[in-house]
PDB file of C-alpha atoms in Angstrom:
ATOM      1  CA  MET A   9      -0.003   0.025  -0.013  1.00  0.00           C
ATOM      2  CA  ASN A  10       1.474   3.274  -1.017  1.00  0.00           C
ATOM      3  CA  PRO A  11       0.540   6.481   0.840  1.00  0.00           C
ATOM      4  CA  ASP A  12       0.760   8.398  -2.418  1.00  0.00           C
ATOM      5  CA  THR A  13      -2.365   6.650  -3.812  1.00  0.00           C
ATOM      6  CA  ALA A  14      -4.463   5.188  -1.032  1.00  0.00           C
ATOM      7  CA  SER A  15      -7.169   7.338   0.691  1.00  0.00           C
ATOM      8  CA  THR A  16      -8.281   4.623   3.154  1.00  0.00           C
ATOM      9  CA  LEU A  17      -6.232   2.385   5.450  1.00  0.00           C
ATOM     10  CA  VAL A  18      -8.082  -0.797   6.603  1.00  0.00           C
ATOM     11  CA  LEU A  19      -6.941  -2.044  10.096  1.00  0.00           C
ATOM     12  CA  PRO A  20      -7.906  -5.333  11.752  1.00  0.00           C
ATOM     13  CA  ARG A  21      -9.913  -4.716  15.055  1.00  0.00           C
ATOM     14  CA  PRO A  22      -7.262  -6.595  17.294  1.00  0.00           C
ATOM     15  CA  LEU A  23      -4.481  -4.330  15.909  1.00  0.00           C
ATOM     16  CA  VAL A  24      -6.643  -1.202  16.648  1.00  0.00           C
ATOM     17  CA  ASN A  25      -7.250  -2.446  20.198  1.00  0.00           C
ATOM     18  CA  LYS A  26      -3.606  -2.839  20.763  1.00  0.00           C
ATOM     19  CA  ILE A  27      -2.986   0.735  19.576  1.00  0.00           C
ATOM     20  CA  LEU A  28      -5.703   2.163  21.743  1.00  0.00           C
ATOM     21  CA  ALA A  29      -4.664   0.051  24.896  1.00  0.00           C
ATOM     22  CA  HIS A  30      -1.064   1.330  24.418  1.00  0.00           C
ATOM     23  CA  ALA A  31      -2.251   4.911  24.185  1.00  0.00           C
ATOM     24  CA  GLN A  32      -4.481   4.452  27.298  1.00  0.00           C
ATOM     25  CA  GLN A  33      -1.609   2.845  29.269  1.00  0.00           C
ATOM     26  CA  HIS A  34       0.452   6.066  28.637  1.00  0.00           C
ATOM     27  CA  GLU A  35      -2.206   8.751  28.948  1.00  0.00           C
ATOM     28  CA  HIS A  36       0.172  11.308  30.557  1.00  0.00           C
ATOM     29  CA  GLN A  37       3.133  10.831  28.129  1.00  0.00           C
ATOM     30  CA  ARG A  38       3.625  10.367  24.465  1.00  0.00           C
ATOM     31  CA  ALA A  39       2.992   6.781  23.431  1.00  0.00           C
ATOM     32  CA  CYS A  40       4.698   5.724  20.252  1.00  0.00           C
ATOM     33  CA  GLY A  41       4.870   2.615  18.065  1.00  0.00           C
ATOM     34  CA  VAL A  42       4.926   1.230  14.513  1.00  0.00           C
ATOM     35  CA  ILE A  43       2.783  -0.763  12.374  1.00  0.00           C
ATOM     36  CA  SER A  44       4.555  -3.239  10.076  1.00  0.00           C
ATOM     37  CA  ARG A  45       3.284  -5.573   7.286  1.00  0.00           C
ATOM     38  CA  ASP A  46       4.908  -8.993   6.917  1.00  0.00           C
ATOM     39  CA  ARG A  47       5.284 -10.981   3.719  1.00  0.00           C
ATOM     40  CA  HIS A  48       1.832 -12.627   4.313  1.00  0.00           C
ATOM     41  CA  ASP A  49       0.293  -9.188   4.331  1.00  0.00           C
ATOM     42  CA  ARG A  50      -0.508  -9.470   8.118  1.00  0.00           C
ATOM     43  CA  LEU A  51      -0.143  -6.329  10.103  1.00  0.00           C
ATOM     44  CA  HIS A  52       1.744  -6.112  13.475  1.00  0.00           C
ATOM     45  CA  PHE A  53       1.818  -3.332  16.162  1.00  0.00           C
ATOM     46  CA  HIS A  54       5.248  -2.688  17.838  1.00  0.00           C
ATOM     47  CA  PRO A  55       4.843  -0.351  20.803  1.00  0.00           C
ATOM     48  CA  LEU A  56       7.893   1.701  21.619  1.00  0.00           C
ATOM     49  CA  THR A  57       8.290   1.659  25.375  1.00  0.00           C
ATOM     50  CA  SER A  58      11.219   3.854  26.013  1.00  0.00           C
ATOM     51  CA  THR A  59       9.661   7.292  25.083  1.00  0.00           C
ATOM     52  CA  PRO A  60       8.764   8.938  28.431  1.00  0.00           C
ATOM     53  CA  THR A  61      11.187  11.881  27.814  1.00  0.00           C
ATOM     54  CA  ILE A  62       9.966  12.810  24.270  1.00  0.00           C
ATOM     55  CA  ALA A  63       8.761  16.414  24.105  1.00  0.00           C
ATOM     56  CA  ALA A  64       5.157  17.016  22.972  1.00  0.00           C
ATOM     57  CA  ASP A  65       6.277  18.753  19.870  1.00  0.00           C
ATOM     58  CA  ALA A  66       9.197  16.340  19.077  1.00  0.00           C
ATOM     59  CA  PRO A  67       8.865  13.626  16.409  1.00  0.00           C
ATOM     60  CA  CYS A  68       8.997  10.084  17.688  1.00  0.00           C
ATOM     61  CA  PHE A  69      10.491   8.913  14.415  1.00  0.00           C
ATOM     62  CA  ALA A  70      13.068  11.264  13.319  1.00  0.00           C
ATOM     63  CA  GLN A  71      14.745   9.946  10.103  1.00  0.00           C
ATOM     64  CA  ASN A  72      18.272   8.631  10.592  1.00  0.00           C
ATOM     65  CA  SER A  73      17.937   8.716  14.383  1.00  0.00           C
ATOM     66  CA  SER A  74      19.289   5.844  16.334  1.00  0.00           C
ATOM     67  CA  GLY A  75      15.791   4.730  17.466  1.00  0.00           C
ATOM     68  CA  PHE A  76      14.359   4.963  13.947  1.00  0.00           C
ATOM     69  CA  ASN A  77      17.379   3.010  12.508  1.00  0.00           C
ATOM     70  CA  ALA A  78      17.075   0.410  15.243  1.00  0.00           C
ATOM     71  CA  MET A  79      13.402   0.007  14.531  1.00  0.00           C
ATOM     72  CA  GLN A  80      14.027  -0.518  10.851  1.00  0.00           C
ATOM     73  CA  ALA A  81      16.721  -3.000  11.537  1.00  0.00           C
ATOM     74  CA  THR A  82      14.275  -5.205  13.645  1.00  0.00           C
ATOM     75  CA  LEU A  83      11.662  -4.975  11.114  1.00  0.00           C
ATOM     76  CA  ASN A  84      14.146  -5.976   8.455  1.00  0.00           C
ATOM     77  CA  ARG A  85      15.161  -9.026  10.476  1.00  0.00           C
ATOM     78  CA  LYS A  86      11.597 -10.006  10.925  1.00  0.00           C
ATOM     79  CA  GLN A  87      11.117  -9.516   7.082  1.00  0.00           C
ATOM     80  CA  GLN A  88       8.495  -6.879   7.763  1.00  0.00           C
ATOM     81  CA  ASN A  89       8.050  -3.513   6.136  1.00  0.00           C
ATOM     82  CA  LEU A  90       7.142  -0.212   7.886  1.00  0.00           C
ATOM     83  CA  LEU A  91       3.528   0.734   7.197  1.00  0.00           C
ATOM     84  CA  ALA A  92       2.687   3.383   9.734  1.00  0.00           C
ATOM     85  CA  CYS A  93       4.054   5.315  12.617  1.00  0.00           C
ATOM     86  CA  VAL A  94       1.705   5.599  15.654  1.00  0.00           C
ATOM     87  CA  PHE A  95       1.799   8.199  18.372  1.00  0.00           C
ATOM     88  CA  SER A  96      -0.512   9.855  20.788  1.00  0.00           C
ATOM     89  CA  LEU A  97      -1.114  13.404  21.641  1.00  0.00           C
ATOM     90  CA  THR A  98      -2.051  13.899  25.275  1.00  0.00           C
ATOM     91  CA  ASP A  99      -2.669  17.634  25.861  1.00  0.00           C
ATOM     92  CA  ARG A 100      -4.280  18.957  22.742  1.00  0.00           C
ATOM     93  CA  GLN A 101      -6.657  18.308  20.029  1.00  0.00           C
ATOM     94  CA  LEU A 102      -5.545  16.790  16.718  1.00  0.00           C
ATOM     95  CA  ALA A 103      -4.616  20.048  14.850  1.00  0.00           C
ATOM     96  CA  LEU A 104      -1.516  18.973  12.909  1.00  0.00           C
ATOM     97  CA  SER A 105       0.586  20.208  10.062  1.00  0.00           C
ATOM     98  CA  ALA A 106       3.298  18.811   7.979  1.00  0.00           C
ATOM     99  CA  ASP A 107       5.718  21.473   9.052  1.00  0.00           C
ATOM    100  CA  ASN A 108       5.547  21.046  12.796  1.00  0.00           C
ATOM    101  CA  GLY A 109       8.241  18.308  12.882  1.00  0.00           C
ATOM    102  CA  LEU A 110       6.024  15.403  14.001  1.00  0.00           C
ATOM    103  CA  PHE A 111       5.980  13.842  10.511  1.00  0.00           C
ATOM    104  CA  PRO A 112       9.476  13.293   9.217  1.00  0.00           C
ATOM    105  CA  GLN A 113       8.842  10.202   6.959  1.00  0.00           C
ATOM    106  CA  ASP A 114       7.314  10.581   3.515  1.00  0.00           C
ATOM    107  CA  GLN A 115       6.955   6.812   2.913  1.00  0.00           C
ATOM    108  CA  CYS A 116       4.591   5.777   5.733  1.00  0.00           C
ATOM    109  CA  TYR A 117       1.339   6.519   7.222  1.00  0.00           C
ATOM    110  CA  TYR A 118       0.758   8.335  10.498  1.00  0.00           C
ATOM    111  CA  ILE A 119      -1.878   7.133  13.057  1.00  0.00           C
ATOM    112  CA  ILE A 120      -2.348   9.686  15.812  1.00  0.00           C
ATOM    113  CA  THR A 121      -4.515   9.038  18.859  1.00  0.00           C
ATOM    114  CA  SER A 122      -5.710  11.956  20.967  1.00  0.00           C
ATOM    115  CA  MET A 123      -6.328  11.409  24.712  1.00  0.00           C
ATOM    116  CA  ASN A 124      -7.891  15.115  24.917  1.00  0.00           C
ATOM    117  CA  THR A 125     -11.366  14.058  24.227  1.00  0.00           C
ATOM    118  CA  LYS A 126     -13.066  13.501  27.569  1.00  0.00           C
ATOM    119  CA  GLY A 127     -13.147   9.826  27.813  1.00  0.00           C
ATOM    120  CA  VAL A 128     -13.209   8.854  24.109  1.00  0.00           C
ATOM    121  CA  ILE A 129      -9.966   8.243  22.177  1.00  0.00           C
ATOM    122  CA  GLU A 130      -9.915   9.847  18.826  1.00  0.00           C
ATOM    123  CA  MET A 131      -7.734   8.270  15.969  1.00  0.00           C
ATOM    124  CA  GLN A 132      -6.813   9.923  12.781  1.00  0.00           C
ATOM    125  CA  GLY A 133      -4.761   8.679   9.848  1.00  0.00           C
ATOM    126  CA  HIS A 134      -2.452  10.803   7.702  1.00  0.00           C
ATOM    127  CA  TYR A 135       0.448  10.733   5.303  1.00  0.00           C
ATOM    128  CA  ARG A 136       2.914  13.326   4.326  1.00  0.00           C
ATOM    129  CA  ASP A 137       3.071  14.323   0.709  1.00  0.00           C
ATOM    130  CA  GLY A 138       6.025  16.805   0.500  1.00  0.00           C
ATOM    131  CA  ALA A 139       4.993  19.912   2.482  1.00  0.00           C
ATOM    132  CA  GLN A 140       1.483  18.867   2.879  1.00  0.00           C
ATOM    133  CA  LEU A 141      -0.182  16.559   5.430  1.00  0.00           C
ATOM    134  CA  LYS A 142      -3.027  14.682   3.908  1.00  0.00           C
ATOM    135  CA  LYS A 143      -5.776  12.896   5.961  1.00  0.00           C
ATOM    136  CA  ILE A 144      -6.896   9.455   5.099  1.00  0.00           C
ATOM    137  CA  ASP A 145      -9.850   7.381   6.412  1.00  0.00           C
ATOM    138  CA  LEU A 146      -9.221   4.688   8.804  1.00  0.00           C
ATOM    139  CA  THR A 147     -11.570   1.623   8.412  1.00  0.00           C
ATOM    140  CA  LEU A 148     -11.987  -1.437  10.706  1.00  0.00           C
ATOM    141  CA  GLU A 149     -11.569  -4.694   8.770  1.00  0.00           C
ATOM    142  CA  GLN A 150     -14.729  -6.726   8.429  1.00  0.00           C
ATOM    143  CA  GLY A 151     -14.638 -10.165   9.606  1.00  0.00           C
TER     144      GLY A 151
END
């Protein structure tokens, strides 16, 4: 699936449940993770647990950072490809732009959860297209 052409990302319910549970477990700090796709087209969520010091406006996935490179190496060993970066916002609504530094990767989706919704977790999907941030629909897989 190429972020340049897809306007909808279909996610299995168990994967979405893992993403939401990870966000809820870290409601007072940034929760980050990645979604990968294996060679059998199955999706996997990999929560990143060592992110408590990430500033609210800092990217979880800065390209060529040691954390990003380590995550890519792990996915390569597992024969998986990066599909999406996942992170939560704890103290503000989902008002995002491509130039705020939160979206350094052009070749993946971003799934953002917001805990600032009074009991309901909001999820949005995006991808970066150069200087623009484009929203995509997130759909739960049927079945």
